[in-house]
Coordinates of C-alpha atoms in Angstrom, one line a residue:
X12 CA 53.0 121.5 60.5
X13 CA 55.1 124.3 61.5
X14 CA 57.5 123.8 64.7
X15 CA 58.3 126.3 67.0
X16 CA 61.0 125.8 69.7
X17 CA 60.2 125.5 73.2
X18 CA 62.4 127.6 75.4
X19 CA 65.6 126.0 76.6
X20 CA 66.1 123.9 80.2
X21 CA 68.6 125.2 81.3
X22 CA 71.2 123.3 83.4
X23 CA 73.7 125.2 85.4
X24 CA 77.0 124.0 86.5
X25 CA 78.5 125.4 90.0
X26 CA 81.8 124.7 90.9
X27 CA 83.0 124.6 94.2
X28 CA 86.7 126.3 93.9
X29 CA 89.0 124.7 96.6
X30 CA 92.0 126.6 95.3
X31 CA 92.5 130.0 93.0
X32 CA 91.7 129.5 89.4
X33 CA 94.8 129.1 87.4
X34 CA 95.9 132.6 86.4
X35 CA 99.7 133.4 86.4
X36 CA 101.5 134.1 89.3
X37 CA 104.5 135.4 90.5
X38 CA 107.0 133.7 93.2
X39 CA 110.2 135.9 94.2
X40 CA 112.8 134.3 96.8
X41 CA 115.9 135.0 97.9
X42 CA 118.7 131.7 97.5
X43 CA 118.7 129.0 99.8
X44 CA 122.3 128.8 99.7
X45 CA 125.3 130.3 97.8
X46 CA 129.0 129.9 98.0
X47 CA 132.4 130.8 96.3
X48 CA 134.6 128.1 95.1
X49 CA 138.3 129.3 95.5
X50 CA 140.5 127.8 92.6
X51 CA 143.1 126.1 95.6
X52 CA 143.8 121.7 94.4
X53 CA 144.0 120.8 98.0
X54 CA 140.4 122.4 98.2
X55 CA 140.5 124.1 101.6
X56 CA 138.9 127.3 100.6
X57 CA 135.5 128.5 101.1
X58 CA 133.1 131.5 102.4
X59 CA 129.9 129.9 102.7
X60 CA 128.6 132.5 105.3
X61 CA 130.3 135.5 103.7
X62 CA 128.2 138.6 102.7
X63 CA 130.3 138.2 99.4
X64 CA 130.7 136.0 95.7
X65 CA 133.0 136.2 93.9
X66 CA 133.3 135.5 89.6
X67 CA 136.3 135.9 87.5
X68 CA 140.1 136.0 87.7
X69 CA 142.6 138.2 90.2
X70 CA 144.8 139.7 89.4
X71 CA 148.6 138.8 89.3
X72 CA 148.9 140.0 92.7
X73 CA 146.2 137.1 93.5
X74 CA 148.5 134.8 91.3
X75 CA 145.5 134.9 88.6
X76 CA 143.7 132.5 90.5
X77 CA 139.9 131.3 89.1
X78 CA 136.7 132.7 91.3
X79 CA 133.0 130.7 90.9
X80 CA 129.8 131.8 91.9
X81 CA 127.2 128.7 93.4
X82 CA 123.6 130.0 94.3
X83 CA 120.4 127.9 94.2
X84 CA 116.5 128.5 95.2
X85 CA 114.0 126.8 96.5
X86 CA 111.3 126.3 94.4
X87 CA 108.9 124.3 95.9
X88 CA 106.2 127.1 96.3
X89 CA 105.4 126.4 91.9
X90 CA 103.2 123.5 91.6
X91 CA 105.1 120.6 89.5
X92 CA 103.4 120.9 85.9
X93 CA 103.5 124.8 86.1
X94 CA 103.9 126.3 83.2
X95 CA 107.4 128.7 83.2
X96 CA 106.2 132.0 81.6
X97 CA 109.2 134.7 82.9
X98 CA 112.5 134.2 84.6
X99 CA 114.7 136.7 86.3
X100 CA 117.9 136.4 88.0
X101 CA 118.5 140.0 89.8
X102 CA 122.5 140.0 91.1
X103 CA 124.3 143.0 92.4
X104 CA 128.1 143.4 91.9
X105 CA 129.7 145.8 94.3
X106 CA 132.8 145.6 93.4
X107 CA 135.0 145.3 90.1
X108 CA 138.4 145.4 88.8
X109 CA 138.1 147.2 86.5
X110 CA 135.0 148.5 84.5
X111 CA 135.2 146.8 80.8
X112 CA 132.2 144.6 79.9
X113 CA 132.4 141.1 80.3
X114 CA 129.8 138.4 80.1
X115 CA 129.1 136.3 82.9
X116 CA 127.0 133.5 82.0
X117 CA 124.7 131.4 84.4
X118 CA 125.0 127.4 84.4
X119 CA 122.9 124.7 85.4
X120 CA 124.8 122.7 88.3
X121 CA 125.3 118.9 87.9
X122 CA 125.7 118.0 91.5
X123 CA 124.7 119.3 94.6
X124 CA 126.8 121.2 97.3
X125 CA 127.0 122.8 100.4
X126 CA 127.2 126.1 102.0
X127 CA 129.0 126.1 105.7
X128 CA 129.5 128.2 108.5
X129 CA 132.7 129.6 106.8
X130 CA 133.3 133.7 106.4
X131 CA 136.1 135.2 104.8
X132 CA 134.7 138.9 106.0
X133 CA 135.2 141.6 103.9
X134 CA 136.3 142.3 101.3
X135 CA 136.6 138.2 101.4
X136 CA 138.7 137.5 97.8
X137 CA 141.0 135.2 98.7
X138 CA 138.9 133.1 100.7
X139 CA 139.0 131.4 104.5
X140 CA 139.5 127.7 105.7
X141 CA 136.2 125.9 104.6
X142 CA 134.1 124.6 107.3
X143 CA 132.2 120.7 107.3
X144 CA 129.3 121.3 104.9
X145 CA 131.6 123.7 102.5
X146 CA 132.5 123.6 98.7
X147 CA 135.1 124.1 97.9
X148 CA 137.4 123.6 94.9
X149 CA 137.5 119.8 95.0
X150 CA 134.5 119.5 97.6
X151 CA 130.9 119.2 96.8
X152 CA 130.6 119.2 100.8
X153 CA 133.9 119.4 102.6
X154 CA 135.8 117.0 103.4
X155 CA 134.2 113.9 102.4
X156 CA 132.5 114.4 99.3
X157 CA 134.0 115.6 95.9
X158 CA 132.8 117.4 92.2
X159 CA 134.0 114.5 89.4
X160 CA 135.9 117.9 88.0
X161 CA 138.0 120.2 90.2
X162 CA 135.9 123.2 90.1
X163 CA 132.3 122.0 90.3
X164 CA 130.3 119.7 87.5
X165 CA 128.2 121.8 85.0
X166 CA 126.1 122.0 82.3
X167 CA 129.1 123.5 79.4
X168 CA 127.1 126.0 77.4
X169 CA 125.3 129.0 79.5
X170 CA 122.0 128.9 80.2
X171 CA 121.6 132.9 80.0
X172 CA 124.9 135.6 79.8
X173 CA 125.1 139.3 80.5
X174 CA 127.5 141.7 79.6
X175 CA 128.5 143.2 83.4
X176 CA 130.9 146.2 83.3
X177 CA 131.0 148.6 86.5
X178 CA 129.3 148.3 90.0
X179 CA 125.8 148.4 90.0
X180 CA 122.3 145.9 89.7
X181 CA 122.0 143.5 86.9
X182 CA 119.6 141.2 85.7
X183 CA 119.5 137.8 84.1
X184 CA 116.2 137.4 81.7
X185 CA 113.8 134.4 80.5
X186 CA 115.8 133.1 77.9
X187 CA 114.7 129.6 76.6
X188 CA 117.1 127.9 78.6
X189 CA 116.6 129.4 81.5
X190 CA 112.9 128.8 81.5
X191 CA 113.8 125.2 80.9
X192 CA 116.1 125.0 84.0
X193 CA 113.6 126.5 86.4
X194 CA 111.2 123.8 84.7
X195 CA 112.6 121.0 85.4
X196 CA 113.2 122.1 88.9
X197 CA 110.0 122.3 90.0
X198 CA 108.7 118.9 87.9
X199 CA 111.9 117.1 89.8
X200 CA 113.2 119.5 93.0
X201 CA 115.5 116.6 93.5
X202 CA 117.6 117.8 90.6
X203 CA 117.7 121.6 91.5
X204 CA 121.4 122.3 92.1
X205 CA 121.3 126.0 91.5
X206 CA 123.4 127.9 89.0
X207 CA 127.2 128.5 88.3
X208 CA 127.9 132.1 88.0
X209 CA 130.5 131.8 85.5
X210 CA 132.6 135.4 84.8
X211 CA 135.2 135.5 82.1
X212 CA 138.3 133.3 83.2
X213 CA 140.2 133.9 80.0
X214 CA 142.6 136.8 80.9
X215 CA 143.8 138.5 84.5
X216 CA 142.1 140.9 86.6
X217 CA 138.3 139.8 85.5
X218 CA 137.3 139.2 89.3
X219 CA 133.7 140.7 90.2
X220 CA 131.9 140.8 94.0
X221 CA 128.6 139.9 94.2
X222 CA 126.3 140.9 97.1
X223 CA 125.8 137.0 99.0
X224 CA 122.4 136.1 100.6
X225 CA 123.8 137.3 103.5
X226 CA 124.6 140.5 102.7
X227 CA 124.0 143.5 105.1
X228 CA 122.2 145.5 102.2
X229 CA 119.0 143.4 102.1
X230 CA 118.1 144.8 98.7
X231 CA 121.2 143.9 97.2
X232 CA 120.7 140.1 97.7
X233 CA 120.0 137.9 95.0
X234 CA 116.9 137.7 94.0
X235 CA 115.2 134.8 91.4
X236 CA 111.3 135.5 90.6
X237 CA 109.6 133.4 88.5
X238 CA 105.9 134.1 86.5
X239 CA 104.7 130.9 85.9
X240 CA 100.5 129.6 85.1
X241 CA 100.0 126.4 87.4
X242 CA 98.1 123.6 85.9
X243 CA 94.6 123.4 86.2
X244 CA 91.4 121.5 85.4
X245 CA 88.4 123.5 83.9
X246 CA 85.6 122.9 81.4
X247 CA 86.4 123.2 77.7
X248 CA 83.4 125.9 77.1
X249 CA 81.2 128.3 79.3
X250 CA 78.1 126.7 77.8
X251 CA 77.3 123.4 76.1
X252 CA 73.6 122.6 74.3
X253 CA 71.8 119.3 73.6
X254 CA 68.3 119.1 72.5
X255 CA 66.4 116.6 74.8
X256 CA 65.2 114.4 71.7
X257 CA 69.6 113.7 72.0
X258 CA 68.4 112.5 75.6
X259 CA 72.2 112.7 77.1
X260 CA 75.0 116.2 77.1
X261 CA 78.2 115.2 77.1
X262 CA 80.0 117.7 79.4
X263 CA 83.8 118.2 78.5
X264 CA 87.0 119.0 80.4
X265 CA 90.0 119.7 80.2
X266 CA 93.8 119.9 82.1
X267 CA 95.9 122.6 81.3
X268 CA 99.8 123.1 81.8
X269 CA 102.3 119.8 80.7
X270 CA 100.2 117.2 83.5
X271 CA 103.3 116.2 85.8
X272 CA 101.3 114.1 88.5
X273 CA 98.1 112.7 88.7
X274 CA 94.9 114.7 89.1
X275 CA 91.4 113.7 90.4
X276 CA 87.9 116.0 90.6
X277 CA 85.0 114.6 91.6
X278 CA 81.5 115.8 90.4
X279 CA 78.0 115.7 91.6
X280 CA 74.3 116.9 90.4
X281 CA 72.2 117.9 92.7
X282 CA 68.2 119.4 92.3
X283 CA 68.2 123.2 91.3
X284 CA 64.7 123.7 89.9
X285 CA 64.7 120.6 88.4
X286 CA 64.2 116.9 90.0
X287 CA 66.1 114.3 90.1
X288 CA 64.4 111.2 88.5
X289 CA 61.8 113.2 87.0
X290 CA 63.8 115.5 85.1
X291 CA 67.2 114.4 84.9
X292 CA 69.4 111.0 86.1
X293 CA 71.5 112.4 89.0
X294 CA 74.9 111.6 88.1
X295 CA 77.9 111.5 90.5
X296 CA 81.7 110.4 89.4
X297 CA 84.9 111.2 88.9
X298 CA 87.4 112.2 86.4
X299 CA 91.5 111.1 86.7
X300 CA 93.9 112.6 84.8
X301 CA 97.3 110.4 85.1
X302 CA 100.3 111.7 84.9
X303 CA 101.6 113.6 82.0
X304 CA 98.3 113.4 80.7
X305 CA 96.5 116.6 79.3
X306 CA 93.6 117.2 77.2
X307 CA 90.4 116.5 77.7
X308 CA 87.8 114.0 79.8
X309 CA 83.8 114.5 79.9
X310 CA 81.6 113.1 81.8
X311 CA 77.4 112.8 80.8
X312 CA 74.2 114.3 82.1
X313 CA 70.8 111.6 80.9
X314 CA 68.0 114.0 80.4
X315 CA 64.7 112.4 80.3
X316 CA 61.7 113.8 77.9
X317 CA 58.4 114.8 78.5
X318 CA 55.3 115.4 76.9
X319 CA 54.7 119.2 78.4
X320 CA 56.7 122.2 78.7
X321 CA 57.4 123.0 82.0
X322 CA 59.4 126.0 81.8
X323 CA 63.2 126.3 82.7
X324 CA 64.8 123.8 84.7
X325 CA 68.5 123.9 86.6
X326 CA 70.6 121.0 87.4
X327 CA 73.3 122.6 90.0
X328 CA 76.7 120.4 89.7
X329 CA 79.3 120.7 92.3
X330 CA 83.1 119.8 91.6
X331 CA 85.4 118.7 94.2
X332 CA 89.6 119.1 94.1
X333 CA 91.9 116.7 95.8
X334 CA 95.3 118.0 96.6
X335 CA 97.4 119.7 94.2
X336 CA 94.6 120.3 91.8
X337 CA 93.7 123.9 90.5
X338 CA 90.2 124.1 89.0
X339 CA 90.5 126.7 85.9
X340 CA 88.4 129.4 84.1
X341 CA 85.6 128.7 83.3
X342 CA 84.9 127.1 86.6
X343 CA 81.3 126.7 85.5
X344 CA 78.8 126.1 82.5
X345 CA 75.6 126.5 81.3
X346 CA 74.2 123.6 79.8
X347 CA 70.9 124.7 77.3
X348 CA 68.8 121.5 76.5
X349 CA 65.9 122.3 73.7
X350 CA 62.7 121.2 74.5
X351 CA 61.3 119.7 70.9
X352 CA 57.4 120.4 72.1
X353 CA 54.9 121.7 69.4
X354 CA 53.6 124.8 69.6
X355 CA 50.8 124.3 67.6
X356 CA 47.8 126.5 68.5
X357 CA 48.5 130.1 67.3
X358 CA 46.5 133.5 67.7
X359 CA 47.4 136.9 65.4
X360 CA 46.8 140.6 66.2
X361 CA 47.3 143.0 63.5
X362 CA 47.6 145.8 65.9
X363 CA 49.3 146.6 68.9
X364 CA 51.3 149.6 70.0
X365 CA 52.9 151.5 72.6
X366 CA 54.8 154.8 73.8
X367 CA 54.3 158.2 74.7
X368 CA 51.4 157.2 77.3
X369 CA 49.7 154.5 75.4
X370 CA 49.5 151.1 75.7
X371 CA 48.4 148.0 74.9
X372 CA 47.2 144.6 76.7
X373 CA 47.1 141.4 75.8
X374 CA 44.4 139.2 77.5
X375 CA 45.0 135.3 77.4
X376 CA 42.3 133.0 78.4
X377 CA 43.2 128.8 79.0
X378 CA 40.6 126.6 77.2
X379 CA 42.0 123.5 78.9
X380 CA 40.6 122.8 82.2
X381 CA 42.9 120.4 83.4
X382 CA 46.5 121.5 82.9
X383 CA 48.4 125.1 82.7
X384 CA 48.7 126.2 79.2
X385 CA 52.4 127.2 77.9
X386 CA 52.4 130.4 76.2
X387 CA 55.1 132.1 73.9
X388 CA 54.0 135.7 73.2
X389 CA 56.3 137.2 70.1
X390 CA 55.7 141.2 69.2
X391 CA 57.0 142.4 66.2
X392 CA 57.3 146.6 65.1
X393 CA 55.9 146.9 61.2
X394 CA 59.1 146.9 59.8
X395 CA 59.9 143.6 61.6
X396 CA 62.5 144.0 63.9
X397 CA 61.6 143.0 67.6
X398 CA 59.5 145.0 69.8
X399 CA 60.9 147.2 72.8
X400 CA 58.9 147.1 75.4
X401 CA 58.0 145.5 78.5
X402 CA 54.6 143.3 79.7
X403 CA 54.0 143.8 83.2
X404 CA 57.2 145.5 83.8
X405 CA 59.1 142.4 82.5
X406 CA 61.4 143.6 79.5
X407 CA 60.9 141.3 76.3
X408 CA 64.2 139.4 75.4
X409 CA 64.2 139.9 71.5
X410 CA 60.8 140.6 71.1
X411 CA 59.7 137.4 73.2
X412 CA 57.7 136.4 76.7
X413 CA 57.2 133.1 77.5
X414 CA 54.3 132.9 80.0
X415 CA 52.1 130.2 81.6
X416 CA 48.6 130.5 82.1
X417 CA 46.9 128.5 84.9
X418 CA 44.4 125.6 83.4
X419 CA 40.6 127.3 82.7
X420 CA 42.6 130.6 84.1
X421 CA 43.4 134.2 82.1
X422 CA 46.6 136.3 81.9
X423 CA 47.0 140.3 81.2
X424 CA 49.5 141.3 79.7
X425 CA 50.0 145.5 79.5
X426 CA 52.8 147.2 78.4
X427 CA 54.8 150.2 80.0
X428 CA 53.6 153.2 77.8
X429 CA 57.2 154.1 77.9
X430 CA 59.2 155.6 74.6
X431 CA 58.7 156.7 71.7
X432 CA 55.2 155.9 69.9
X433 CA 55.6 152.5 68.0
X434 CA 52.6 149.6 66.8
X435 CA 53.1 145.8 65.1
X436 CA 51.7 143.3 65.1
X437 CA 51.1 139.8 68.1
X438 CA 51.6 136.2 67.9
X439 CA 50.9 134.0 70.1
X440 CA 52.0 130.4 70.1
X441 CA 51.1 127.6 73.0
X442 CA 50.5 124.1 73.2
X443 CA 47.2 123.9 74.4
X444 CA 44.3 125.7 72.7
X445 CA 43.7 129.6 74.0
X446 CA 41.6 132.7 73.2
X447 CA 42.5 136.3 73.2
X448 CA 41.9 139.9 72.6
X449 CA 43.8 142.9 72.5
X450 CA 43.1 146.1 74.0
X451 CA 44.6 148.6 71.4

């Protein structure tokens, strides 16, 4: 016995999308705080609201004394789990020494600090009496709380260094480390201390200005931005298939990013074209990813058989986000379940044709009286290849209609007498007995 596929259920997926799907985006912010620490070991010196920083050694005329940059962001805006894709640290300096190249590396800072009320004014080198709230040399906040190490606690080895010569705009790109710094700030904000601006301290007369975060020229203020993917929860495919002899589709999803926190969606099936209970088990649930958990989960759709073909049937399923939780793309599926039904009961025409003003019909008649008779009409061209044309202005999909017929009823089918002049041949395949002719 020959078997012919039925033509697919069809089971759609819809997603409800609470938040944007997960595509990289940008965040740009100016610090949250930066400071200068003055080399002085009683540690009164500070400019916390100064329009200038200040990197590098004076001169002898400033008795050689050691300048350090502080500056830190908030980055609470990038969902913990992000993905880091680009970092840049934009600094102006305004003001040099002299012009030779020096690097100037950035640092990760071990402790937190303060920026006060202090403000040397300008041009602000050497400093003014800190202010509660201040770092200062020996200060993490002044006066009460110290670095372990006169001069602020670091990370040793740079997290990113640029060569800085004369007065002008310079940039600080997504090196490795970096990335990894502005990582684990947002998966733990409580260890986000900001960077050390670290200029060359090994010979006199080094000493840079930077434009602070309070600078009058707004466009010379530091500026971080970060491109960054945030984590999100999407299906693994825009389509899945089952044949309904399988009975149950396993439907799979998946988390994206490096899964800092827990993450909840909740799903729920609901009729389309199909029914509930007659059709298809409504199914309801939800899937928990813990934290630091990626991959995948799945959840399953019971699909119950039947002894007819009914044509396609939808199952919407909606997907609800807790906080935090980005759904991803692809935000919904097509599930395509087979339907394993004989077609059993065949007609052939030799001859059919269309174009240029001529057509052909295809008249069906039912020889069951009691139920609708499924129908798959399939037109071939002589050489084989599937037919172009439409019946009753619907276009074939690869040379196929599907088409019920009532029960005891007929169907006429006529093509559009469209295109160029082509014939073939007609089979028809259903599963209950018919009769046809062809008007050629």
């Amino acid at each position: 016995m020959n078997r012919l596929k039925y033509k697919p259920i069809v089971v759609a997926f819809l997603f409800v999308l609470l938040i944007p799907c997960a595509l990289a985006e940008v965040l740009t912010v100016t610090p949250v705080r930066d400071n200068t620490l003055y080399e002085d070991p009683a540690g009164l010196t500070s400019n916390g609201a100064g329009q200038s920083l200040f990197v590098g050694k004076t001169g002898s005329q400033g008795s050689g004394l050691i300048r350090r940059a502080w500056i830190a962001f908030d980055l609470s805006a990038i969902p913990p789990g992000s993905t880091i894709n680009g970092v840049e640290l934009a600094l102006t300096i305004n003001r040099t020494v002299d012009g030779t190249a020096r690097s100037i590396g950035l640092h990760r800072v071990l402790q937190g600090w303060g920026e006060g009320l202090s403000d040397a004014g300008s041009p602000g080198g050497q400093g003014t009496a800190a202010m509660a709230g201040d770092a200062t040399w020996i200060h993490t906040s002044f006066p009460a709380q110290s670095w372990v190490n006169p001069g602020g606690d670091f990370v040793a080895g740079p997290s990113a260094t640029v060569q800085v010569g004369g007065a002008g705009p310079y940039t600080w790109s997504s090196t490795a480390q970096l990335l990894k710094d502005v990582e684990t700030w947002v998966d733990n904000p409580l260890a986000n201390h900001g960077w050390l601006v670290l200029g060359d301290e090994t010979s006199l007369s080094t000493a840079r200005r930077l434009a602070s975060r309070e600078n009058s020229n707004e466009s010379a203020r530091p500026r971080l931005t970060v491109d960054y993917t945030p984590p999100s929860i999407q299906f693994v495919s825009a389509s899945f298939a089952v044949t309904e002899s399988e009975g149950v589709a396993t439907i799979r999803v998946s988390r994206s990013g490096r899964g800092k926190g827990s993450a909840a969606v909740n799903y729920a099936t609901s009729d389309g074209t199909a029914t509930a209970g007659a059709d298809y088990e409504a199914a309801n649930g939800t899937l928990t990813f813990l934290n630091n958990q990626t991959g995948e989960k799945s959840f399953k759709v019971t699909i119950l058989p039947d002894d007819s073909y009914q044509g396609d049937r939808t199952v919407q399923l909606d997907l609800s986000a807790g906080d935090g939780v980005t759904l991803g793309d692809p935000a919904t599926a097509v599930l395509t379940i087979s339907d394993e039904e004989d077609l059993d009961n065949k007609l052939h025409f030799a001859q059919f044709g269309n174009g240029n003003g001529f057509f052909s019909q295809i008249i069906l008649q039912s020889l069951d009286d009691l139920k609708p008779v499924f129908a798959r009409v399939l037109i071939k061209t002589k050489d084989g290849e599937p037919f172009p044309v439409s019946l009753n202005g619907q276009p074939l999909v690869e040379g196929r209609l599907d088409q019920v017929i009532p029960a005891a009823g007929l169907a006429s089918l006529q093509t559009d007498a469209t295109g160029p002049v082509l014939s073939g041949s007609v089979v028809v395949c259903s599963d209950q007995p018919l009769a046809g002719v062809i008007v050629f």
